Amino acid sequence: MTEIKNLLIIGRTGNGKSTLANVLSNTENFSESSGSISKTKNFQSETFEWEGTNYRVFDTIGIGDTQLSKATILYRIAEGINAMDGGINQILFVVGGRFTQDEVDAFNLFRLVLHESHILEYTTLVRTKFTRFNNPDKCNEDHQALINENRDLVNSFRKIIYVDNPSIDTDDDDEKRINGNKRIQSRQILLNYLKDECQSNYELGCWSRISLDFSSYIGRKLELERENDEDSFFMKLENAKNELAQKVSSLLQTEIPSIKKSSWCSLL
């Protein structure tokens, strides 16, 4: 069986996450969006070949989707990681500019839930919408600015890659050609980097057990929502939430002692 390198793209809605998936796979199969509601509600994947290596790029639901809770979004991301055949070789965390507080919060939640298996060692920050991506001096300036804003966060990533993937959905032939060339250059930069970085794979060790507990909670929540007893709904839901948080925190504390029940409660 031919080995495939799995690439997972994560980011806030509107930062160019699905666009990056199109650029890497050299397709137009991923729905590109610039709004606050993600067009990707579950995993979408595409397989491609580059210089003799087969890759499969996975686009995830956008962190920050205004229609879904953070818990549901992170759960779907982690569930997808666990379902990837052969593990994952690289996570690309996409940002479209300076770190907003929402971006910092999203990353911290991502790290809180998944850091127990050293996932950050496989995570690269991809700075999209950077028009001077071909200028090393400008990239270094922006890198330093990001460090000045949040040194701990930036240093959490394996590396920062700068690209620009402007839209090619235009009737202007010159604009389409120029933007298309930028996307080609961005693809080359990313794949040259990934060629060296995708030598090992990562699998989420205890997610199968967490997934069962979370699925049970979601099922109980939906069951409660169908009941007519509004007075006891919130009390029962809180009990179910606390039960889930206790199970997950107990499981994760074997690898990250700092995980608390209250941390999981805040996600649900």
XYZ file of N, CA and C in Angstrom:
804
model
N 0.844 -1.204 0.000
C 0.000 0.000 0.000
C 0.876 1.249 0.000
N 0.569 2.213 -0.862
C 1.356 3.428 -0.976
C 1.195 4.306 0.259
N 2.313 4.766 0.799
C 2.268 5.631 1.978
C 1.751 7.015 1.591
N 0.887 7.564 2.445
C 0.341 8.900 2.222
C 0.658 9.772 3.434
N 1.163 10.963 3.195
C 1.438 11.930 4.254
C 0.172 12.748 4.514
N -0.301 12.730 5.749
C -1.540 13.433 6.095
C -1.258 14.832 6.621
N -1.930 15.814 6.039
C -1.783 17.222 6.427
C -3.136 17.727 6.938
N -3.144 18.272 8.131
C -4.377 18.796 8.724
C -4.302 20.316 8.791
N -5.324 20.997 8.281
C -5.370 22.456 8.301
C -6.383 22.908 9.340
N -5.928 23.777 10.253
C -6.768 24.312 11.317
C -6.639 25.828 11.327
N -7.723 26.520 11.636
C -7.653 27.969 11.735
C -9.020 28.576 11.949
N -9.022 29.865 12.245
C -10.284 30.556 12.415
C -10.926 30.788 11.050
N -12.251 30.817 11.051
C -12.999 31.070 9.832
C -12.619 32.427 9.237
N -12.352 32.437 7.920
C -12.029 33.681 7.234
C -10.550 33.967 7.089
N -9.684 33.081 7.625
C -8.237 33.315 7.545
C -7.572 32.661 6.339
N -8.342 31.973 5.513
C -7.767 31.361 4.319
C -7.457 29.894 4.477
N -8.155 29.236 5.399
C -7.922 27.822 5.683
C -8.266 26.937 4.476
N -9.477 27.072 3.954
C -9.896 26.263 2.816
C -9.164 26.664 1.539
N -8.828 27.934 1.427
C -8.029 28.389 0.286
C -6.675 27.697 0.286
N -6.077 27.576 1.451
C -4.793 26.892 1.570
C -4.917 25.435 1.136
N -6.038 24.793 1.491
C -6.265 23.406 1.075
C -6.340 23.307 -0.448
N -6.991 24.287 -1.088
C -7.059 24.301 -2.550
C -5.684 24.494 -3.170
N -4.903 25.391 -2.595
C -3.567 25.677 -3.124
C -2.676 24.442 -3.012
N -2.680 23.802 -1.858
C -1.837 22.624 -1.666
C -2.232 21.488 -2.600
N -3.530 21.241 -2.727
C -3.999 20.123 -3.552
C -4.092 20.473 -5.031
N -3.898 21.755 -5.345
C -4.002 22.251 -6.723
C -5.367 21.934 -7.319
N -6.408 22.190 -6.500
C -7.787 21.964 -6.925
C -8.625 23.186 -6.541
N -9.898 23.113 -6.870
C -10.866 24.106 -6.409
C -12.013 23.394 -5.693
N -11.691 22.306 -5.017
C -12.709 21.453 -4.412
C -13.108 21.864 -3.001
N -12.358 22.781 -2.392
C -12.682 23.239 -1.044
C -13.375 24.599 -1.129
N -14.457 24.762 -0.384
C -15.234 26.004 -0.428
C -14.505 27.111 0.315
N -14.158 28.167 -0.394
C -13.431 29.286 0.196
C -14.413 30.310 0.748
N -14.147 30.784 1.972
C -15.056 31.715 2.639
C -14.263 32.788 3.352
N -14.825 34.006 3.421
C -14.182 35.099 4.159
C -15.072 35.603 5.286
N -16.194 34.913 5.526
C -17.143 35.367 6.540
C -16.895 34.764 7.903
N -17.872 34.947 8.803
C -17.741 34.453 10.172
C -18.337 33.071 10.350
N -18.946 32.525 9.290
C -19.545 31.199 9.361
C -18.802 30.284 8.397
N -18.250 29.207 8.940
C -17.466 28.286 8.142
C -18.344 27.537 7.147
N -17.856 27.402 5.915
C -18.555 26.597 4.923
C -18.201 25.114 5.086
N -17.155 24.850 5.860
C -16.743 23.474 6.121
C -17.283 23.052 7.467
N -18.284 22.167 7.492
C -18.915 21.743 8.737
C -18.339 20.437 9.259
N -17.673 19.692 8.421
C -17.013 18.466 8.835
C -15.710 18.349 8.050
N -15.051 17.225 8.152
C -13.803 17.052 7.420
C -14.049 16.936 5.927
N -13.144 17.530 5.158
C -13.110 17.343 3.715
C -11.655 17.085 3.355
N -11.402 16.147 2.464
C -10.015 15.803 2.148
C -9.806 15.681 0.647
N -8.550 15.806 0.245
C -8.168 15.662 -1.147
C -6.749 15.088 -1.180
N -6.527 14.122 -2.062
C -5.214 13.485 -2.192
C -4.511 14.023 -3.428
N -3.201 14.272 -3.290
C -2.428 14.752 -4.432
C -0.999 14.220 -4.335
N -0.283 14.329 -5.437
C 1.102 13.856 -5.498
C 2.024 15.016 -5.843
N 3.170 15.045 -5.206
C 4.153 16.092 -5.510
C 5.555 15.523 -5.337
N 6.331 15.552 -6.423
C 7.710 15.074 -6.435
C 7.835 13.665 -5.857
N 6.926 12.794 -6.287
C 7.009 11.399 -5.912
C 6.418 11.046 -4.560
N 5.899 12.034 -3.827
C 5.301 11.787 -2.514
C 3.802 12.038 -2.589
N 3.011 11.145 -2.006
C 1.561 11.292 -1.963
C 1.154 11.978 -0.659
N 0.293 12.979 -0.789
C -0.209 13.728 0.359
C -1.733 13.672 0.374
N -2.286 13.754 1.571
C -3.734 13.936 1.710
C -3.948 15.132 2.628
N -4.583 16.175 2.099
C -4.830 17.383 2.888
C -6.254 17.345 3.412
N -6.399 17.624 4.707
C -7.695 17.620 5.383
C -8.054 19.048 5.791
N -9.214 19.500 5.355
C -9.738 20.794 5.782
C -10.732 20.554 6.910
N -10.630 21.339 7.969
C -11.500 21.151 9.128
C -12.502 22.290 9.240
N -13.459 22.104 10.118
C -14.391 23.178 10.448
C -13.610 24.345 11.048
N -14.019 25.558 10.743
C -13.283 26.726 11.217
C -13.459 26.984 12.706
N -12.342 27.149 13.423
C -12.422 27.572 14.815
C -12.953 28.997 14.827
N -13.972 29.232 15.618
C -14.568 30.557 15.656
C -15.855 30.651 14.867
N -16.279 29.531 14.279
C -17.580 29.510 13.599
C -18.650 30.003 14.571
N -19.406 31.021 14.167
C -20.355 31.660 15.081
C -21.584 30.805 15.369
N -21.757 29.694 14.642
C -22.946 28.866 14.836
C -22.709 27.670 15.741
N -21.453 27.411 16.123
C -21.137 26.222 16.903
C -20.330 26.583 18.141
N -20.466 25.764 19.185
C -19.694 25.987 20.401
C -18.239 25.579 20.169
N -17.344 26.152 20.963
C -15.936 25.802 20.855
C -15.720 24.331 21.150
N -16.487 23.799 22.099
C -16.338 22.381 22.450
C -16.645 21.489 21.264
N -17.751 21.781 20.557
C -18.137 20.968 19.412
C -17.094 21.047 18.308
N -16.566 22.238 18.058
C -15.558 22.420 17.015
C -14.297 21.632 17.342
N -13.790 21.779 18.570
C -12.567 21.077 18.948
C -12.774 19.569 18.975
N -13.950 19.162 19.394
C -14.263 17.732 19.398
C -14.195 17.168 17.986
N -14.789 17.872 17.032
C -14.783 17.379 15.651
C -13.358 17.331 15.097
N -12.544 18.328 15.443
C -11.160 18.340 14.977
C -10.404 17.140 15.546
N -10.515 16.935 16.856
C -9.797 15.833 17.494
C -10.310 14.480 17.011
N -11.620 14.364 16.816
C -12.201 13.123 16.313
C -11.660 12.813 14.921
N -11.517 13.845 14.103
C -10.984 13.653 12.757
C -9.533 13.226 12.771
N -8.735 13.814 13.677
C -7.333 13.426 13.798
C -7.239 11.939 14.130
N -8.053 11.518 15.070
C -8.012 10.127 15.504
C -8.428 9.173 14.390
N -9.297 9.652 13.491
C -9.809 8.796 12.419
C -8.868 8.713 11.222
N -7.832 9.541 11.171
C -6.928 9.540 10.024
C -6.133 8.238 9.967
N -6.187 7.579 8.843
C -5.479 6.327 8.651
C -3.972 6.591 8.620
N -3.254 5.991 9.568
C -1.805 6.163 9.596
C -1.336 7.364 10.384
N -2.245 8.049 11.083
C -1.838 9.209 11.866
C -1.697 10.453 11.022
N -1.127 11.479 11.623
C -0.989 12.771 10.946
C 0.470 13.187 10.927
N 0.898 13.765 9.801
C 2.301 14.135 9.642
C 2.581 15.604 9.926
N 1.594 16.467 9.694
C 1.803 17.884 9.964
C 0.457 18.595 10.104
N 0.391 19.471 11.115
C -0.763 20.341 11.291
C -0.358 21.750 10.881
N -1.169 22.370 10.054
C -0.928 23.742 9.602
C -1.963 24.635 10.271
N -1.515 25.468 11.214
C -2.403 26.374 11.941
C -2.356 27.724 11.227
N -3.489 28.123 10.625
C -3.532 29.267 9.715
C -3.953 30.540 10.445
N -3.188 31.614 10.241
C -3.575 32.939 10.719
C -3.475 33.913 9.554
N -4.338 34.914 9.552
C -4.386 35.845 8.435
C -3.808 37.212 8.745
N -3.204 37.372 9.930
C -2.658 38.673 10.316
C -2.155 38.611 11.740
N -2.259 39.724 12.446
C -1.859 39.757 13.844
C -2.782 38.870 14.684
N -2.268 38.415 15.810
C -3.069 37.565 16.688
C -4.135 38.393 17.395
N -5.390 38.063 17.133
C -6.485 38.654 17.897
C -6.659 37.836 19.168
N -7.437 38.358 20.111
C -7.679 37.607 21.339
C -8.432 36.320 21.031
N -9.352 36.375 20.063
C -10.080 35.169 19.662
C -9.114 34.110 19.128
N -8.099 34.574 18.403
C -7.117 33.655 17.830
C -6.289 33.009 18.938
N -5.882 33.824 19.894
C -5.112 33.309 21.030
C -5.943 32.311 21.813
N -7.217 32.653 22.055
C -8.108 31.754 22.791
C -8.296 30.440 22.040
N -8.462 30.534 20.721
C -8.665 29.329 19.918
C -7.446 28.424 19.992
N -6.266 29.014 19.899
C -5.048 28.210 19.971
C -4.878 27.581 21.351
N -5.162 28.344 22.392
C -5.020 27.819 23.747
C -5.977 26.659 24.005
N -7.200 26.746 23.447
C -8.136 25.649 23.575
C -7.631 24.417 22.825
N -7.129 24.641 21.637
C -6.548 23.565 20.831
C -5.405 22.895 21.593
N -4.546 23.700 22.193
C -3.410 23.170 22.944
C -3.868 22.452 24.213
N -4.871 22.994 24.870
C -5.383 22.395 26.107
C -5.910 20.992 25.879
N -6.660 20.823 24.810
C -7.306 19.540 24.553
C -6.322 18.504 24.008
N -5.363 18.923 23.178
C -4.569 17.953 22.431
C -3.093 17.899 22.794
N -2.621 18.751 23.681
C -1.186 18.859 23.930
C -0.618 17.640 24.647
N -1.462 16.788 25.184
C -0.949 15.701 26.001
C -0.108 14.709 25.209
N -0.189 14.750 23.901
C 0.610 13.839 23.089
C 1.619 14.602 22.227
N 2.037 15.758 22.692
C 3.092 16.546 22.028
C 2.725 16.934 20.601
N 1.461 17.266 20.396
C 1.009 17.584 19.045
C 1.670 18.854 18.499
N 2.113 19.744 19.383
C 2.722 20.993 18.909
C 4.036 20.752 18.180
N 4.654 19.618 18.417
C 5.878 19.291 17.690
C 5.590 19.045 16.211
N 4.337 18.854 15.878
C 3.922 18.589 14.500
C 3.119 19.759 13.921
N 3.159 20.907 14.580
C 2.303 22.025 14.190
C 3.124 23.203 13.673
N 2.780 23.669 12.474
C 3.441 24.804 11.830
C 2.452 25.954 11.700
N 2.899 27.165 11.996
C 2.072 28.358 11.815
C 2.203 28.827 10.374
N 1.080 28.928 9.669
C 1.085 29.431 8.289
C 0.448 30.811 8.288
N 1.247 31.813 7.984
C 0.795 33.214 7.933
C 0.329 33.488 6.511
N -0.994 33.525 6.312
C -1.552 33.772 4.988
C -1.794 35.268 4.777
N -2.185 35.617 3.564
C -2.524 37.007 3.212
C -1.356 37.955 3.457
N -0.137 37.440 3.293
C 1.063 38.258 3.477
C 1.630 38.584 2.104
N 1.309 39.776 1.614
C 1.616 40.125 0.226
C 3.118 40.189 -0.066
N 3.934 40.389 0.966
C 5.390 40.469 0.774
C 6.070 39.147 1.120
N 5.361 38.048 0.902
C 5.877 36.737 1.323
C 7.173 36.342 0.620
N 7.477 36.967 -0.519
C 8.715 36.673 -1.241
C 9.895 37.514 -0.780
N 9.661 38.388 0.192
C 10.712 39.276 0.696
C 11.145 38.784 2.087
N 12.306 38.136 2.201
C 12.751 37.584 3.489
C 12.833 38.627 4.597
N 13.243 39.853 4.252
C 13.343 40.896 5.269
C 11.974 41.241 5.852
N 10.971 41.345 4.988
C 9.616 41.653 5.453
C 9.044 40.499 6.280
N 9.360 39.274 5.877
C 8.910 38.118 6.653
C 9.551 38.128 8.037
N 10.833 38.451 8.101
C 11.529 38.514 9.389
C 10.967 39.626 10.269
N 10.631 40.752 9.650
C 10.039 41.859 10.411
C 8.706 41.438 11.026
N 7.873 40.770 10.223
C 6.585 40.341 10.730
C 6.750 39.269 11.809
N 7.693 38.386 11.600
C 7.976 37.339 12.589
C 8.339 37.971 13.931
N 9.191 38.973 13.901
C 9.594 39.643 15.131
C 8.416 40.371 15.776
N 7.561 40.957 14.943
C 6.386 41.645 15.467
C 5.446 40.663 16.166
N 5.280 39.477 15.587
C 4.448 38.459 16.207
C 5.039 37.991 17.534
N 6.356 37.857 17.570
C 7.034 37.468 18.819
C 6.838 38.536 19.879
N 6.937 39.798 19.478
C 6.749 40.896 20.434
C 5.328 40.894 21.005
N 4.356 40.478 20.191
C 2.964 40.433 20.635
C 2.709 39.266 21.585
N 3.260 38.107 21.236
C 2.969 36.910 22.035
C 4.098 35.891 21.830
N 5.179 36.083 22.567
C 6.368 35.238 22.393
C 6.064 33.761 22.676
N 5.349 33.498 23.757
C 5.076 32.110 24.136
C 4.285 31.385 23.063
N 3.286 32.073 22.502
C 2.463 31.441 21.480
C 3.289 31.154 20.231
N 4.031 32.139 19.748
C 4.815 31.964 18.523
C 5.854 30.861 18.692
N 6.498 30.828 19.848
C 7.533 29.823 20.089
C 6.968 28.417 20.262
N 5.631 28.309 20.388
C 5.007 26.999 20.498
C 5.042 26.239 19.172
N 5.110 26.988 18.068
C 5.067 26.359 16.755
C 6.450 25.908 16.309
N 6.446 24.908 15.459
C 7.711 24.397 14.919
C 8.394 25.453 14.050
N 7.586 26.160 13.254
C 8.121 27.201 12.368
C 6.976 28.057 11.865
N 7.294 29.241 11.310
C 6.307 30.090 10.642
C 6.614 30.102 9.147
N 5.589 29.834 8.336
C 5.718 29.884 6.884
C 4.850 31.017 6.362
N 5.395 31.851 5.480
C 4.673 32.995 4.926
C 4.228 32.713 3.498
N 2.935 32.965 3.235
C 2.375 32.758 1.900
C 1.320 33.826 1.619
N 0.906 33.884 0.363
C -0.212 34.749 -0.029
C -1.014 34.001 -1.085
N -2.305 33.782 -0.807
C -3.166 33.025 -1.711
C -4.391 33.845 -2.097
N -4.208 34.899 -2.867
C -5.353 35.749 -3.237
C -6.340 34.997 -4.115
N -7.559 35.493 -4.148
C -8.627 34.827 -4.886
C -8.365 34.848 -6.394
N -8.718 33.753 -7.047
C -8.651 33.701 -8.508
C -10.065 33.715 -9.106
N -11.029 33.992 -8.247
C -12.422 34.098 -8.697
C -12.680 35.525 -9.158
N -12.214 35.850 -10.347
C -12.325 37.207 -10.889
C -12.472 37.145 -12.404
N -13.114 38.155 -12.970
C -13.274 38.244 -14.423
C -12.125 38.983 -15.090
N -11.260 39.580 -14.272
C -10.102 40.306 -14.796
C -8.982 39.304 -15.084
N -8.651 39.105 -16.348
C -7.667 38.088 -16.735
C -6.287 38.376 -16.148
N -5.878 39.652 -16.139
C -4.561 39.996 -15.596
C -4.506 39.717 -14.095
N -5.555 40.114 -13.384
C -5.603 39.870 -11.934
C -5.602 38.371 -11.642
N -6.345 37.632 -12.427
C -6.413 36.181 -12.228
C -5.050 35.541 -12.460
N -4.326 35.996 -13.469
C -3.005 35.454 -13.773
C -2.012 35.778 -12.659
N -2.025 37.045 -12.196
C -1.099 37.465 -11.136
C -1.383 36.702 -9.839
N -2.663 36.622 -9.493
C -3.024 35.917 -8.262
C -2.727 34.427 -8.362
N -2.943 33.873 -9.559
C -2.634 32.458 -9.764
C -1.155 32.174 -9.596
N -0.309 33.079 -10.086
C 1.138 32.914 -9.928
C 1.557 32.979 -8.465
N 0.903 33.859 -7.692
C 1.215 33.941 -6.265
C 0.851 32.634 -5.557
N -0.261 32.053 -5.937
C -0.687 30.793 -5.327
C 0.285 29.663 -5.685
N 0.781 29.661 -6.918
C 1.766 28.659 -7.335
C 3.040 28.789 -6.509
N 3.501 30.034 -6.309
C 4.702 30.259 -5.507
C 4.487 29.839 -4.053
N 3.312 30.153 -3.523
C 3.000 29.767 -2.147
C 3.010 28.245 -2.004
N 2.436 27.580 -2.979
C 2.408 26.108 -2.948
C 3.822 25.534 -2.941
N 4.676 26.113 -3.757
C 6.059 25.645 -3.838
C 6.764 25.816 -2.494
N 6.559 26.949 -1.850
C 7.181 27.215 -0.545
C 6.724 26.184 0.482
N 5.426 25.958 0.543
C 4.868 25.030 1.525
C 5.323 23.597 1.292
N 5.279 23.147 0.045
C 5.620 21.760 -0.234
C 7.115 21.501 -0.086
N 7.948 22.474 -0.388
C 9.385 22.325 -0.126
C 9.639 22.158 1.372
N 8.907 22.912 2.168
C 9.028 22.797 3.621
C 8.514 21.445 4.105
N 7.337 21.036 3.628
C 6.720 19.791 4.088
C 7.509 18.562 3.656
N 8.223 18.656 2.570
C 9.025 17.527 2.099
C 10.016 17.081 3.168
N 10.561 18.032 3.913
C 11.525 17.711 4.971
C 10.855 17.452 6.316
N 9.665 18.055 6.531
C 9.038 17.991 7.855
C 8.131 16.778 8.050
N 7.673 16.162 6.985
C 6.696 15.066 7.108
C 7.370 13.700 7.159
N 8.347 13.542 8.033
C 9.070 12.280 8.116
C 8.543 11.355 9.208
N 7.757 11.867 10.124
C 7.175 11.028 11.180
C 5.697 11.345 11.297
N 4.962 10.497 12.012
C 3.532 10.735 12.136
C 3.101 10.733 13.598
N 1.931 11.284 13.836
C 1.389 11.499 15.176
C 0.010 10.875 15.262
N -0.262 10.204 16.359
C -1.599 9.670 16.592
C -2.043 10.080 17.989
N -3.295 10.462 18.104
C -3.845 10.952 19.366
C -4.127 9.767 20.276
N -3.267 9.599 21.264
C -3.257 8.394 22.061
C -4.556 8.011 22.734
N -5.170 8.919 23.491
C -6.319 8.523 24.306
C -7.627 9.087 23.773
N -7.649 9.570 22.508
C -8.867 10.212 22.034
C -10.027 9.248 21.884
N -9.762 7.984 21.587
C -10.867 7.042 21.405
C -11.709 6.951 22.667
N -11.058 7.008 23.834
C -11.813 6.954 25.088
C -12.525 8.279 25.357
N -11.852 9.392 25.083
C -12.482 10.700 25.256
C -13.684 10.825 24.320
N -13.531 10.325 23.093
C -14.591 10.418 22.095
C -15.861 9.730 22.573
N -15.722 8.565 23.177
C -16.888 7.849 23.670
C -17.606 8.648 24.753
N -16.829 9.236 25.674
C -17.437 10.034 26.746
C -18.130 11.269 26.188
N -17.496 11.933 25.230
C -18.059 13.147 24.660
C -19.322 12.824 23.864
N -19.284 11.732 23.088
C -20.458 11.333 22.320
C -21.638 11.048 23.244
N -21.349 10.418 24.379
C -22.400 10.143 25.359
C -23.007 11.436 25.883
N -22.150 12.438 26.134
C -22.631 13.731 26.619
C -23.507 14.425 25.574
N -23.043 14.453 24.320
C -23.805 15.094 23.244
C -25.166 14.410 23.087
N -25.170 13.079 23.155
C -26.425 12.358 23.049
C -27.378 12.700 24.189
N -26.844 12.799 25.396
C -27.667 13.145 26.545
C -28.193 14.578 26.422
N -27.360 15.469 25.908
C -27.771 16.865 25.736
C -28.939 16.964 24.750
N -28.833 16.254 23.634
C -29.903 16.276 22.642
C -31.186 15.673 23.211
N -31.019 14.632 24.016
C -32.181 14.004 24.648
C -32.873 14.986 25.585
N -32.085 15.726 26.354
C -32.660 16.694 27.280
C -33.363 17.828 26.541
N -32.817 18.227 25.398
C -33.405 19.320 24.631
C -34.785 18.948 24.082
N -35.028 17.650 23.939
C -36.327 17.201 23.434
C -37.374 17.078 24.541
N -36.911 17.144 25.801
C -37.848 17.045 26.913
C -38.589 18.371 27.115
N -39.785 18.292 27.685
C -40.598 19.491 27.898
C -40.410 20.103 29.288
N -39.676 19.408 30.148
C -39.494 19.880 31.516
C -38.378 20.924 31.562
N -38.740 22.185 31.268
C -37.740 23.248 31.206
C -37.105 23.536 32.558
N -37.842 23.301 33.645
C -37.324 23.631 34.971
C -36.107 22.791 35.342
N -36.104 21.532 34.934
C -34.998 20.653 35.321
C -33.938 20.513 34.228
N -34.178 21.128 33.049
C -33.254 20.960 31.924
C -31.831 21.377 32.278
N -31.678 22.604 32.791
C -30.338 23.122 33.034
C -29.628 22.367 34.157
N -30.386 21.928 35.158
C -29.782 21.174 36.240
C -29.264 19.827 35.734
N -30.075 19.139 34.922
C -29.663 17.851 34.378
C -28.483 18.016 33.421
N -28.521 19.076 32.611
C -27.437 19.314 31.670
C -26.139 19.611 32.416
N -26.221 20.392 33.465
C -25.036 20.710 34.261
C -24.449 19.441 34.876
N -25.319 18.548 35.352
C -24.845 17.286 35.916
C -24.124 16.444 34.861
N -24.705 16.401 33.645
C -24.082 15.646 32.557
C -22.747 16.258 32.166
N -22.693 17.588 32.148
C -21.461 18.299 31.812
C -20.367 18.001 32.840
N -20.722 18.060 34.095
C -19.743 17.803 35.156
C -19.241 16.360 35.120
N -20.138 15.443 34.790
C -19.738 14.043 34.703
C -18.724 13.834 33.582
N -18.977 14.457 32.426
C -18.039 14.364 31.310
C -16.699 14.987 31.677
N -16.742 16.187 32.243
C -15.506 16.884 32.598
C -14.663 16.069 33.571
N -15.325 15.418 34.517
C -14.609 14.601 35.495
C -13.922 13.413 34.831
N -14.635 12.758 33.903
C -14.057 11.615 33.205
C -12.846 12.019 32.372
N -13.006 13.117 31.608
C -11.932 13.543 30.720
C -10.729 14.053 31.503
N -10.968 14.852 32.537
C -9.857 15.386 33.311
C -9.104 14.267 34.016
N -9.818 13.254 34.494
C -9.165 12.113 35.143
C -8.276 11.364 34.156
N -8.769 11.237 32.924
C -8.003 10.555 31.891
C -6.760 11.343 31.506
N -6.931 12.646 31.280
C -5.812 13.463 30.830
C -4.791 13.723 31.921
N -5.198 13.694 33.174
C -4.273 13.986 34.253
C -3.166 12.950 34.364
N -3.365 11.795 33.738
C -2.291 10.807 33.738
C -1.110 11.293 32.900
N -1.376 12.240 31.971
C -0.316 12.764 31.125
C -0.090 14.253 31.316
N -1.126 15.001 31.695
C -0.991 16.427 31.983
C -1.644 16.721 33.323
N -0.906 16.685 34.410
C -1.505 16.888 35.723
C -2.216 18.215 35.895
N -1.923 19.216 35.047
C -2.520 20.543 35.219
C -3.944 20.631 34.705
N -4.425 19.633 33.958
C -5.786 19.664 33.430
C -6.779 19.539 34.583
N -7.733 20.448 34.656
C -8.730 20.454 35.721
C -10.124 20.240 35.154
N -11.026 19.783 35.999
C -12.417 19.605 35.578
C -13.004 20.923 35.090
N -12.650 22.018 35.765
C -13.204 23.315 35.384
C -12.781 23.717 33.983
N -11.606 23.267 33.540
C -11.137 23.582 32.186
C -12.070 22.996 31.154
N -12.486 21.745 31.367
C -13.405 21.129 30.415
C -14.791 21.691 30.506
N -15.219 22.040 31.714
C -16.554 22.656 31.857
C -16.643 23.929 31.045
N -15.552 24.692 30.989
C -15.578 25.979 30.272
C -15.700 25.779 28.772
N -15.376 24.574 28.277
C -15.462 24.310 26.838
C -16.837 23.911 26.390
N -17.664 23.373 27.313
C -18.913 22.720 26.903
C -20.073 23.684 26.770
